[in-house]
Tab-separated table of C-alpha atoms and ligand atoms in Angstrom:
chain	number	residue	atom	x	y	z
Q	1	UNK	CA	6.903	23.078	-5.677
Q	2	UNK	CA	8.149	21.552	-8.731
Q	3	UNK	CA	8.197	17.601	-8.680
Q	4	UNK	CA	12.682	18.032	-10.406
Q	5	UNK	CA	13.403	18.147	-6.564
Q	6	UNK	CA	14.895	14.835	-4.579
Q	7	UNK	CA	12.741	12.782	-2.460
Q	8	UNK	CA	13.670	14.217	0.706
Q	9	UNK	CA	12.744	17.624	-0.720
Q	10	UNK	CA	9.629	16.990	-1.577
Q	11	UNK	CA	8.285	14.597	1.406
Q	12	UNK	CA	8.729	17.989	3.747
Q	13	UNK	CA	7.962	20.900	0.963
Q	14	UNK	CA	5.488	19.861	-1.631
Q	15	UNK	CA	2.258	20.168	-2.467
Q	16	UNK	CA	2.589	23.060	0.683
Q	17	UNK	CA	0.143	25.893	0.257
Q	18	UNK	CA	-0.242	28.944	3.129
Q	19	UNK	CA	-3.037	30.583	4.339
Q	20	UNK	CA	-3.203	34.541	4.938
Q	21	UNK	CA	-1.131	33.900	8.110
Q	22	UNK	CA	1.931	32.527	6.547
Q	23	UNK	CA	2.199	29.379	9.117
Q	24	UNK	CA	4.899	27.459	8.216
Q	25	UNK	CA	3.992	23.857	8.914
Q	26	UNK	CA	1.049	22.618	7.338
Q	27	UNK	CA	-2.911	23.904	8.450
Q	28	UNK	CA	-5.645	21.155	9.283
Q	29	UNK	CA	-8.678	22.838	7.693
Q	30	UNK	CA	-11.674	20.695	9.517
Q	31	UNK	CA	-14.285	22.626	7.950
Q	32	UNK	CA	-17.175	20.810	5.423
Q	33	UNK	CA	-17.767	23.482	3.201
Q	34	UNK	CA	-17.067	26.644	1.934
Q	35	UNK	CA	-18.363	30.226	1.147
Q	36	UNK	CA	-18.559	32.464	-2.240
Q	37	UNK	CA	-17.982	36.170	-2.501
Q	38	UNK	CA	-21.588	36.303	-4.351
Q	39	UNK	CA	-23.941	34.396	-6.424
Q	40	UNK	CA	-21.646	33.938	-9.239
Q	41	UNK	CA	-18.732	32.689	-8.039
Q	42	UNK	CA	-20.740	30.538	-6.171
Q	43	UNK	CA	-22.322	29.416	-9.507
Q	44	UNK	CA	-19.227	29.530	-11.109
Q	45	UNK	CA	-17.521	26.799	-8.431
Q	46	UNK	CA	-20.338	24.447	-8.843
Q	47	UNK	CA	-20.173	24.423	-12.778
Q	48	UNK	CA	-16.412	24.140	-12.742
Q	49	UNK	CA	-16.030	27.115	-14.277
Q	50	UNK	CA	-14.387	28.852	-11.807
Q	51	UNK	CA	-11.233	26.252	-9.590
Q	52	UNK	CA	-11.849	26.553	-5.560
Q	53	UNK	CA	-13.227	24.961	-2.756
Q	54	UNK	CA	-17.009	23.804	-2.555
Q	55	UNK	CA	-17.762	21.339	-0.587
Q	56	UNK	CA	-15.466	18.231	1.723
Q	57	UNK	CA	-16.845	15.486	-0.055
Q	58	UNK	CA	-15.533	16.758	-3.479
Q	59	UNK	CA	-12.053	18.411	-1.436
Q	60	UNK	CA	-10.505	20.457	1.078
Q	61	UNK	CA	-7.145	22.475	1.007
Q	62	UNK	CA	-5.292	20.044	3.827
Q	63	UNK	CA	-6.716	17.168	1.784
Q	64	UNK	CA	-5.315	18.782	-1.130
Q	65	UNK	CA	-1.511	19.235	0.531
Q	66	UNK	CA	-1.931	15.322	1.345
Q	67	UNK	CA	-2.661	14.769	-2.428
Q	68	UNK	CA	0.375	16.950	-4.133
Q	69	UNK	CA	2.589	15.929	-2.145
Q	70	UNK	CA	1.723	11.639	-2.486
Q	71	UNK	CA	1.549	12.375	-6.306
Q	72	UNK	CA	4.899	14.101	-6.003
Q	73	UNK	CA	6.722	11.352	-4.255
Q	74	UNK	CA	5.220	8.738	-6.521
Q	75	UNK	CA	6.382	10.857	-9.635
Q	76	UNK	CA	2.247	10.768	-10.633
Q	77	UNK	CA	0.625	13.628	-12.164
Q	78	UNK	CA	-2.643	13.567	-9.884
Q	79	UNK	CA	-3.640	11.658	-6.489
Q	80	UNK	CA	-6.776	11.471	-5.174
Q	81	UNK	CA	-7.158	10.561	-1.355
Q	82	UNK	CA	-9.747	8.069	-0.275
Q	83	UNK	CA	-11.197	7.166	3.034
Q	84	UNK	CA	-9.054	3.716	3.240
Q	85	UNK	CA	-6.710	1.885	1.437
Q	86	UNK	CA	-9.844	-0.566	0.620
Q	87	UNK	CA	-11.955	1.904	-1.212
Q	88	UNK	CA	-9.113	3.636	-2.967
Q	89	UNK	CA	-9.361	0.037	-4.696
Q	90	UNK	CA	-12.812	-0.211	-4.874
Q	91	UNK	CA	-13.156	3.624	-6.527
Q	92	UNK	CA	-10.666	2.618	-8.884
Q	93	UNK	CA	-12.588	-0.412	-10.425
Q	94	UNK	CA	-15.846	1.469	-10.315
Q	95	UNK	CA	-14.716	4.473	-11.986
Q	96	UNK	CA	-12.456	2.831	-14.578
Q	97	UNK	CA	-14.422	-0.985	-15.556
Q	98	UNK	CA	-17.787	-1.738	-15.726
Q	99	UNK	CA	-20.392	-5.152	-16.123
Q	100	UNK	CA	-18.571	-7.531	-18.175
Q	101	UNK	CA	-15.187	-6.446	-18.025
Q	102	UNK	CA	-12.332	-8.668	-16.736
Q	103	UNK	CA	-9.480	-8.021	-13.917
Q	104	UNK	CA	-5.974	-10.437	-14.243
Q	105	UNK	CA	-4.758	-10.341	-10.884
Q	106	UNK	CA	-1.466	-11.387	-8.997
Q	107	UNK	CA	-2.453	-14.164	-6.492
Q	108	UNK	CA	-1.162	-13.892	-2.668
Q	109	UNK	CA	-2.958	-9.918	-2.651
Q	110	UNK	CA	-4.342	-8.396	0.516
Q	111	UNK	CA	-7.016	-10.493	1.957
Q	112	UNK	CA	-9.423	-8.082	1.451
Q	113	UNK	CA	-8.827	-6.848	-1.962
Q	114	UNK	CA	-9.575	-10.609	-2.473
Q	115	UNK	CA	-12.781	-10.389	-1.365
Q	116	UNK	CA	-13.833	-7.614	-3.078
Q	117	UNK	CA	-13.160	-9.417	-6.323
Q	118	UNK	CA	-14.488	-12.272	-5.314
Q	119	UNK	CA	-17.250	-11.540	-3.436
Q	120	UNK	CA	-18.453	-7.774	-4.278
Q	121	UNK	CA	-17.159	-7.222	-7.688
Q	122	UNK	CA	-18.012	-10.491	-9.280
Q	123	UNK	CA	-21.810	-9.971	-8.352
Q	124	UNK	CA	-21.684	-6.603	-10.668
Q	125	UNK	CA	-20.026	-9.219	-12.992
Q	126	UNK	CA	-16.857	-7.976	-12.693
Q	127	UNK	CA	-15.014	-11.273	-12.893
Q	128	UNK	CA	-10.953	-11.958	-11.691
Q	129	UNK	CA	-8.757	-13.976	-12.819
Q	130	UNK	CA	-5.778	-14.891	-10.722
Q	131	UNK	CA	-2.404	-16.384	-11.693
Q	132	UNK	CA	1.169	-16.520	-10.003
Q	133	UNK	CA	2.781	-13.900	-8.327
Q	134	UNK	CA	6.158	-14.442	-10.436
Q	135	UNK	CA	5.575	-15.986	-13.573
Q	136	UNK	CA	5.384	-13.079	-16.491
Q	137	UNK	CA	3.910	-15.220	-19.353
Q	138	UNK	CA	0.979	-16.386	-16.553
Q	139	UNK	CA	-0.260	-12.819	-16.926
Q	140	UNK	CA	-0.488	-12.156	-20.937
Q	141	UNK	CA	-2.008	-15.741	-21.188
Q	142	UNK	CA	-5.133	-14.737	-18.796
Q	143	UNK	CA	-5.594	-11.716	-20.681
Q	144	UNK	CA	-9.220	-12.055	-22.161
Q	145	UNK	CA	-10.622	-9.433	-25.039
Q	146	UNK	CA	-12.656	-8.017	-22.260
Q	147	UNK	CA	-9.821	-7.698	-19.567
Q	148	UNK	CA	-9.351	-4.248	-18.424
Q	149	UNK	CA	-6.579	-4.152	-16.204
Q	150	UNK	CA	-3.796	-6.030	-14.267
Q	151	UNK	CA	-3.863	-6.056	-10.772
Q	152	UNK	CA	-0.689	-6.403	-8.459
Q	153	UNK	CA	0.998	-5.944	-4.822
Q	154	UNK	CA	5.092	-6.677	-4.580
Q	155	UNK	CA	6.148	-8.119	-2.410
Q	156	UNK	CA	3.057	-10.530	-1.992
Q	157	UNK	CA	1.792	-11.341	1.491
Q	158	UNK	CA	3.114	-13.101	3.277
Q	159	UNK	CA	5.658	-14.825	1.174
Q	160	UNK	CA	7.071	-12.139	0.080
Q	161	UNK	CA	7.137	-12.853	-3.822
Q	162	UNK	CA	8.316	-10.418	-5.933
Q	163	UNK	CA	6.296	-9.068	-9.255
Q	164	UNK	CA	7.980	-7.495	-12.136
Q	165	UNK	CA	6.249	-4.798	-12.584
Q	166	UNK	CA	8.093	-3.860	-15.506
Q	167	UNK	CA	7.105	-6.989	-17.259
Q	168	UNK	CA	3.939	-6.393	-16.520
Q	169	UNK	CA	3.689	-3.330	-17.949
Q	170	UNK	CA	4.973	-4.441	-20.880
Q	171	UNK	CA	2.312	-6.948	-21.053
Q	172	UNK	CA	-0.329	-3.795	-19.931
Q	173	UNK	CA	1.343	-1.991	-22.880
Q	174	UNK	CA	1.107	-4.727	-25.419
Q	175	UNK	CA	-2.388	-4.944	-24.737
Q	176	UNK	CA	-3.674	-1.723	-24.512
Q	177	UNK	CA	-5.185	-2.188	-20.773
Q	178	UNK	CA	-3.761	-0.770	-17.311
Q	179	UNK	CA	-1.329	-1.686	-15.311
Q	180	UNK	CA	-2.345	-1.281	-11.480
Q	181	UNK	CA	-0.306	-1.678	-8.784
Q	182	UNK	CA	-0.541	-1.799	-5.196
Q	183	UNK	CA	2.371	-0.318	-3.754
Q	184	UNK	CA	1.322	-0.383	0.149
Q	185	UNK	CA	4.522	-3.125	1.419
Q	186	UNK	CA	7.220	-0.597	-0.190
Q	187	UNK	CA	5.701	2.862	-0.359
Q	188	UNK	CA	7.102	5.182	-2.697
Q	189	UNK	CA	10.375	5.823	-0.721
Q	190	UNK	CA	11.801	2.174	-1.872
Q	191	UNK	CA	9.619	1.406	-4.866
Q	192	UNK	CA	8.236	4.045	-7.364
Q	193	UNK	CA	5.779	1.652	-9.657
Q	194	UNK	CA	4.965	4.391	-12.151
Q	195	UNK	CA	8.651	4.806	-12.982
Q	196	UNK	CA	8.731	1.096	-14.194
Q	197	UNK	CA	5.571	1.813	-16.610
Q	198	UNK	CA	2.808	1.088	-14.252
Q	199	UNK	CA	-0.587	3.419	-15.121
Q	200	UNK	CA	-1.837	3.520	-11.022
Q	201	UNK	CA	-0.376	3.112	-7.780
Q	202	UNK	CA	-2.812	2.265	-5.116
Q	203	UNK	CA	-2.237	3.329	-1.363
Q	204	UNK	CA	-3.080	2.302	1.805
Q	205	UNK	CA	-1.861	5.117	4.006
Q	206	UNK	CA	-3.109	3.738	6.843
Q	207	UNK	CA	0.422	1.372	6.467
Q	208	UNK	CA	3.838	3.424	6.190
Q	209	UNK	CA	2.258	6.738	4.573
Q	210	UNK	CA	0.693	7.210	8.382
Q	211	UNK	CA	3.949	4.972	10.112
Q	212	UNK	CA	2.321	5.288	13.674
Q	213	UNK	CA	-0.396	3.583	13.399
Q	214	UNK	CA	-2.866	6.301	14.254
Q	215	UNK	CA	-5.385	6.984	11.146
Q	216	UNK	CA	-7.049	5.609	8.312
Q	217	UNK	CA	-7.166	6.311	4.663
Q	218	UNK	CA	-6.299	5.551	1.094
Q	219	UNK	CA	-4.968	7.294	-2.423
Q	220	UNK	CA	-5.005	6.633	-5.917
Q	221	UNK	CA	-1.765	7.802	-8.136
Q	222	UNK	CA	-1.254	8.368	-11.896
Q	223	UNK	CA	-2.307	10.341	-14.964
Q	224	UNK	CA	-4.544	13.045	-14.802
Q	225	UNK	CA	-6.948	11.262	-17.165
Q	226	UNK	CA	-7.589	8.334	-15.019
Q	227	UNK	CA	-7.536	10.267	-11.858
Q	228	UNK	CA	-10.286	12.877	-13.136
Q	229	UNK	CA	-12.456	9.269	-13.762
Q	230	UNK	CA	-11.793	8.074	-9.858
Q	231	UNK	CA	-12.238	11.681	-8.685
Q	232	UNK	CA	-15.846	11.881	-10.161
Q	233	UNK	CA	-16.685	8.723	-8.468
Q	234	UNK	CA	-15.299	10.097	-5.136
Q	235	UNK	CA	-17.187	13.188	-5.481
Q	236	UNK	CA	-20.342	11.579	-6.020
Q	237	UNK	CA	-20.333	8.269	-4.012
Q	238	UNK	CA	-18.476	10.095	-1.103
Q	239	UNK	CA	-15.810	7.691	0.019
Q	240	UNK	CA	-13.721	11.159	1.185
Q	241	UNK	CA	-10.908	11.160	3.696
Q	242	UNK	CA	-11.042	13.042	6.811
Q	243	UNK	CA	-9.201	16.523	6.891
Q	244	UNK	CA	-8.035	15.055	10.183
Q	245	UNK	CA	-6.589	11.773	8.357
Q	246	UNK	CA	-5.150	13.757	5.614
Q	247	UNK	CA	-3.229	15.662	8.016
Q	248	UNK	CA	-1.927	13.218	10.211
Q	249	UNK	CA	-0.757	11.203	6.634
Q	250	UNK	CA	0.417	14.465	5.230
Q	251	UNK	CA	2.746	15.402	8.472
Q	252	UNK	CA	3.582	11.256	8.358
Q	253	UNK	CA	5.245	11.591	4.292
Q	254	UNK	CA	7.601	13.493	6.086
Q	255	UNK	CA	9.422	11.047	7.776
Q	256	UNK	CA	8.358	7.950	5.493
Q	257	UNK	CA	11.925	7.815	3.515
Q	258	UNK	CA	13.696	8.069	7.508
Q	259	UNK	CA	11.376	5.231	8.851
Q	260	UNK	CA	11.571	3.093	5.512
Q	261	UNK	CA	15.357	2.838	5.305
Q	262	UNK	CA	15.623	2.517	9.179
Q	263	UNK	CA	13.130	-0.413	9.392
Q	264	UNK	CA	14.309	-1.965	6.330
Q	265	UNK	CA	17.451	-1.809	7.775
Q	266	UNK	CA	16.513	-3.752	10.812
Q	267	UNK	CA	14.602	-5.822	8.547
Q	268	UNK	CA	17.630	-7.341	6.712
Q	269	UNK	CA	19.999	-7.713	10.567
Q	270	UNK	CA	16.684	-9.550	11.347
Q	271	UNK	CA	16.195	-11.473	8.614
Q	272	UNK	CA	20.036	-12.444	8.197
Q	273	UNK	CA	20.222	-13.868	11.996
Q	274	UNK	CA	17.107	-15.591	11.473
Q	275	UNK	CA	18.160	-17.595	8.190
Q	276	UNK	CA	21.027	-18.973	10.759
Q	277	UNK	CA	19.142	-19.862	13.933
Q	278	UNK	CA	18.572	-23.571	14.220
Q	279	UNK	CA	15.050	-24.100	14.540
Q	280	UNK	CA	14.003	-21.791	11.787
Q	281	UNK	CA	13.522	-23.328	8.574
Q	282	UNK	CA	13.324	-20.799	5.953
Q	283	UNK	CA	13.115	-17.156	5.584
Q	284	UNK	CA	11.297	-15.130	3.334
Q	285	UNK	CA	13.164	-11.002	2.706
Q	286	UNK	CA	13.463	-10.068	-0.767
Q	287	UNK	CA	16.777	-8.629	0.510
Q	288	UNK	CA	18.631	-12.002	0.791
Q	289	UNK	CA	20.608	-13.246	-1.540
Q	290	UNK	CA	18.700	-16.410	-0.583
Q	291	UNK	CA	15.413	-14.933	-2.257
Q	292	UNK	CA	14.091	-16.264	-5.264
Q	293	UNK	CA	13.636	-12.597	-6.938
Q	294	UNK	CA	16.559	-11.309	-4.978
Q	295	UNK	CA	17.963	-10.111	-7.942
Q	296	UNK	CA	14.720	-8.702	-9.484
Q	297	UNK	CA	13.932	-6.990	-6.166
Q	298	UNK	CA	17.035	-4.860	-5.904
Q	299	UNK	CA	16.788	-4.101	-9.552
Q	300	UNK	CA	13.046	-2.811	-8.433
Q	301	UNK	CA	13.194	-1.886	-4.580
Q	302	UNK	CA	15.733	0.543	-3.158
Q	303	UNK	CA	16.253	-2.020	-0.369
Q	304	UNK	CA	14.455	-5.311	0.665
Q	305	UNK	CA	11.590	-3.519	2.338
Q	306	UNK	CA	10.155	-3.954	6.387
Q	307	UNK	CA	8.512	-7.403	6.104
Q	308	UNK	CA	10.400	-10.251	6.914
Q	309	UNK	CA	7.590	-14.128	6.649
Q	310	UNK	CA	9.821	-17.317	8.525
Q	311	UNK	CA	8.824	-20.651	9.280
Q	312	UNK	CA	10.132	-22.067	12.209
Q	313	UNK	CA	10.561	-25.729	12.444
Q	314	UNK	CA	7.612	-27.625	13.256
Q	315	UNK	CA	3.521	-27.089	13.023
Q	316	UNK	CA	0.877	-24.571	14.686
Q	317	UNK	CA	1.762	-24.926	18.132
Q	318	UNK	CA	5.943	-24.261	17.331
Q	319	UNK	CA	4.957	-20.818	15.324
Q	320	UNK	CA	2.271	-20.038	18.544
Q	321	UNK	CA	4.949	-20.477	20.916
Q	322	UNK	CA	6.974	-18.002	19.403
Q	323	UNK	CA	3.727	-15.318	19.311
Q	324	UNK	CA	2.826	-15.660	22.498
Q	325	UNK	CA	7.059	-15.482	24.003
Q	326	UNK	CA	6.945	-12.134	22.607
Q	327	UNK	CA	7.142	-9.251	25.299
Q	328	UNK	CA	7.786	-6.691	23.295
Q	329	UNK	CA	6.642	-6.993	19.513
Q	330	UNK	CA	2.508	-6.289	19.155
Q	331	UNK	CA	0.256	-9.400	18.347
Q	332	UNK	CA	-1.703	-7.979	15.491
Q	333	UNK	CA	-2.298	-8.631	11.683
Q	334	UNK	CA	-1.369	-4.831	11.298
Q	335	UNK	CA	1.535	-3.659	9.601
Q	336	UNK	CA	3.343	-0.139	8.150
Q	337	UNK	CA	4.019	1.020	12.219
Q	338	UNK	CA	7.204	2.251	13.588
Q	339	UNK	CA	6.274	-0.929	16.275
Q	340	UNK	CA	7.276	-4.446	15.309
Q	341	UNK	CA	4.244	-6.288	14.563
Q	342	UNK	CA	4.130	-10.482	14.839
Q	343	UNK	CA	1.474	-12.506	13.059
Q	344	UNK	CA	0.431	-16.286	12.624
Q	345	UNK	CA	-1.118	-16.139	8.694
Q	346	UNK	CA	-2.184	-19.323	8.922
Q	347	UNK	CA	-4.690	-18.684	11.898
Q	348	UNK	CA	-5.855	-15.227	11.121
Q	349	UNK	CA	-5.452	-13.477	7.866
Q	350	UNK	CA	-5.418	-16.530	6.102
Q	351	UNK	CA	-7.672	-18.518	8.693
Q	352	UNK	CA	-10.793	-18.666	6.463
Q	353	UNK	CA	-9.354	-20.164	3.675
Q	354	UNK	CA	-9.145	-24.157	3.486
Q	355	UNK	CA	-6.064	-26.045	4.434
Q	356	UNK	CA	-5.417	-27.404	1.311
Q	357	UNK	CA	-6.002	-23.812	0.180
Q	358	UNK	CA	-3.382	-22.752	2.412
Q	359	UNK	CA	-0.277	-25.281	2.483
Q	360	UNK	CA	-0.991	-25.299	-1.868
Q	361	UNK	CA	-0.091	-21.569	-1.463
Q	362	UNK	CA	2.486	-21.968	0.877
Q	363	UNK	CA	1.193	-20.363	3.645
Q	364	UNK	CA	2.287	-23.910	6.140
Q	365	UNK	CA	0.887	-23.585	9.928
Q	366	UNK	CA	4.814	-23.020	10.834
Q	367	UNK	CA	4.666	-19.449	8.839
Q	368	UNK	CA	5.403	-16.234	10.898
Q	369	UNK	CA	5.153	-12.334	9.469
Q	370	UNK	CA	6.705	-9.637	11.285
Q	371	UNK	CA	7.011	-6.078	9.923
Q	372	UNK	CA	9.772	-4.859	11.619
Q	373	UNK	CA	9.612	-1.314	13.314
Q	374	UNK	CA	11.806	1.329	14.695
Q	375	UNK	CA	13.079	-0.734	17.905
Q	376	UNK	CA	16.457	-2.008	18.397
Q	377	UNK	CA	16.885	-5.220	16.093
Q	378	UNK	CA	18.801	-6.691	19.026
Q	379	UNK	CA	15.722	-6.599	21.236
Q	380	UNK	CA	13.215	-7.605	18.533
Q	381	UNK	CA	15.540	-10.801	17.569
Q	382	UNK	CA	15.755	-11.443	20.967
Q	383	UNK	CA	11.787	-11.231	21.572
Q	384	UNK	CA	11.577	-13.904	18.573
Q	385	UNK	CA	14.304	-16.214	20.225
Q	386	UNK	CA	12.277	-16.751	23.546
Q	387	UNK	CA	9.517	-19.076	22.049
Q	388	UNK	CA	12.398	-20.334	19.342
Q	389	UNK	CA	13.044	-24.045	21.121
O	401	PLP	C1	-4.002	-2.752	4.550
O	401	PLP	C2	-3.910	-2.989	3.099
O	401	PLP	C3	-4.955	-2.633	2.241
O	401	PLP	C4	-6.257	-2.036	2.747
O	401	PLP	O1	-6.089	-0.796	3.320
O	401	PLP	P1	-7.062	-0.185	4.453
O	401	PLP	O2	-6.500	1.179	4.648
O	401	PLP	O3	-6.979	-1.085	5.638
O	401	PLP	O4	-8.433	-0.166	3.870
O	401	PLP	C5	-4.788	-2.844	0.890
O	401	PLP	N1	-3.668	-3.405	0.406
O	401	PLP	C6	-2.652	-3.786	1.201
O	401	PLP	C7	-1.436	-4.388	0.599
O	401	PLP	C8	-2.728	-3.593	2.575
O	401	PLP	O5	-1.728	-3.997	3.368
């Protein structure tokens, strides 16, 4: 399938590939390795000389369908598809830096990712560098000689701050590094990083790639150079997605532009009758004219995305109130399901970080995330309103 198609197109045709039986949707292939007609072609597969199948941990042809058809709807020549969203990051630094280099990274990124700067990368002396979200000249000022790449998420979590990644990229140009971006909060139906000059997009599908919550993995996007570098590292360290995964993520791309544009739909009704309710003191949607980077967003996003941060007026126990009034959006940190999620930062994703930690980057113990699903936005405001005062 060629990648001139639109969106919609591709998300149900590409990167498709029959068996001999002609099916016509998509085959789960759970099988670990595969057989050769003789002793050559078997020799021939495992020099490279010859393409095909060999082995799970290097691919498989569902995991292959899963791949084609990411890179296709993030415009990327090559995707390779990782176990989780986590090590698709992790494969990326080890196949691309090494000891000594330098990442300059967007602050407010996925808890996690934070983490394995801080506390797995640095001890390889791999060494970070953060600065803020939003301001462009932040970035080209923390670039060191030995700084490899830029790091960033947009929107940041759970503030929803918005990046410009084609500022950045400029900067990434300039300097003759990479631009990376983590493009889990928007997915490639509202915001196509690579389009704006970024080198790799970074994928957790386990968000709104899957959409129902059911399976984990992970993907890197971009230029077949880079992704032959991340691809060695996957075939040898093994971080492989599960056939299973891949086709549960593969069937999910399918619906991903529907769901986006129908949550982020809800998102904004939600977000504009919360900016007017009384005890709510500010709202965080890149979609309201109220936003900071309101203006930068729409230039960036297709539409203000699924995540909608608010504080509601008052401290810890205000916010809790409103968590534990809900009867019908899920208390979890998750997010990227087709159910309306509700979370307290403060206490939980951002619970191990100190206080003054916290209220310096805004996260105050009034802050609320939800990312909004597929139910009606009447019932999900209304599930908010019951512990609202
Ligand atoms: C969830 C998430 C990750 C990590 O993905 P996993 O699939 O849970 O490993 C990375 N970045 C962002 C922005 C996420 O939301």
């Amino acid at each position: 399938m060629s990648h001139d198609r639109d969106f919609e197109t591709l998300a149900v045709r590409a990167g498709q590939e029959r068996s001999q039986f002609n099916e016509h949707s998509e085959a789960l292939y759970l099988t670990s390795s595969f057989v050769f007609d003789n002793a050559a072609q078997a020799a021939a597969r495992f020099s490279g000389a010859e393409d095909g199948y060999v082995y799970a941990r290097f691919s498989n042809p569902t995991v292959a369908m899963m791949q084609n058809r990411l890179a296709a709807l993030e415009g990327a020549e090559a995707c390779v598809a990782m176990a989780s969203g986590m090590v698709a990051i992790l494969a990326t630094v080890m196949a691309l830096l090494k000891a000594g280099d330098h990442i300059v990274s967007s602050q407010g990124i996925f808890g996690a990712t934070q983490q394995l700067f801080g506390n797995i990368l640095a001890r390889f002396g791999v060494e970070t560098t953060y600065v803020p979200a939003t301001q462009v000249d932040a970035y080209r000022a923390a670039v060191r000689p030995n700084t490899r790449l830029i790091f960033a998420e947009s929107p940041s979590n759970p503030l929803t701050e918005v990046v410009d990644i084609a500022a950045l990229a400029g900067i990434a140009k300039e300097k003759g590094i990479l631009l990376v971006v983590d493009n889990c909060f928007c997915s490639p139906a509202l915001q196509r990083p690579l389009d704006l000059g970024a080198d790799i997009v970074i994928h957790s599908a386990t968000k709104y790639l899957d959409g129902q919550g059911r399976v984990l993995g992970g993907a890197v996007c971009g230029r077949k150079a880079e992704m032959e570098e991340i691809f060695r590292f996957l075939r040898t360290a093994g971080p492989s997605i599960s056939p299973f995964n891949a086709w549960v993520i593969l069937k999910g791309l399918e619906t991903l532009k529907l769901r986006m544009d129908a949550q982020s739909a809800n998102a904004l009704t939600l977000a504009m009758r919360l900016e007017k309710h009384p005890q709510i003191a500010r709202v965080y949607y890149p979609g309201l004219a109220s936003h900071p980077q309101h203006a930068l967003a729409m230039r960036q996003q297709a539409s203000g995305g699924a995540i909608v941060s608010f504080e509601v007026k008052g401290e810890r126990a205000e916010a809790w109130r409103v968590v534990d009034g809900c009867r019908v959006l899920s208390v979890t940190a998750n997010l990227g399901d087709v159910k309306t999620t509700i979370t307290h930062p403060a206490s939980t994703t951002h619970g191990r970080i100190t206080a003054e930690a916290r209220e310096a980057s805004g996260i105050h113990e009034g802050l609320l995330r939800v990312a909004v699903g597929l139910e009606s936005v009447d019932d999900i405001y209304a599930d908010i309103c019951r512990g609202l005062g």
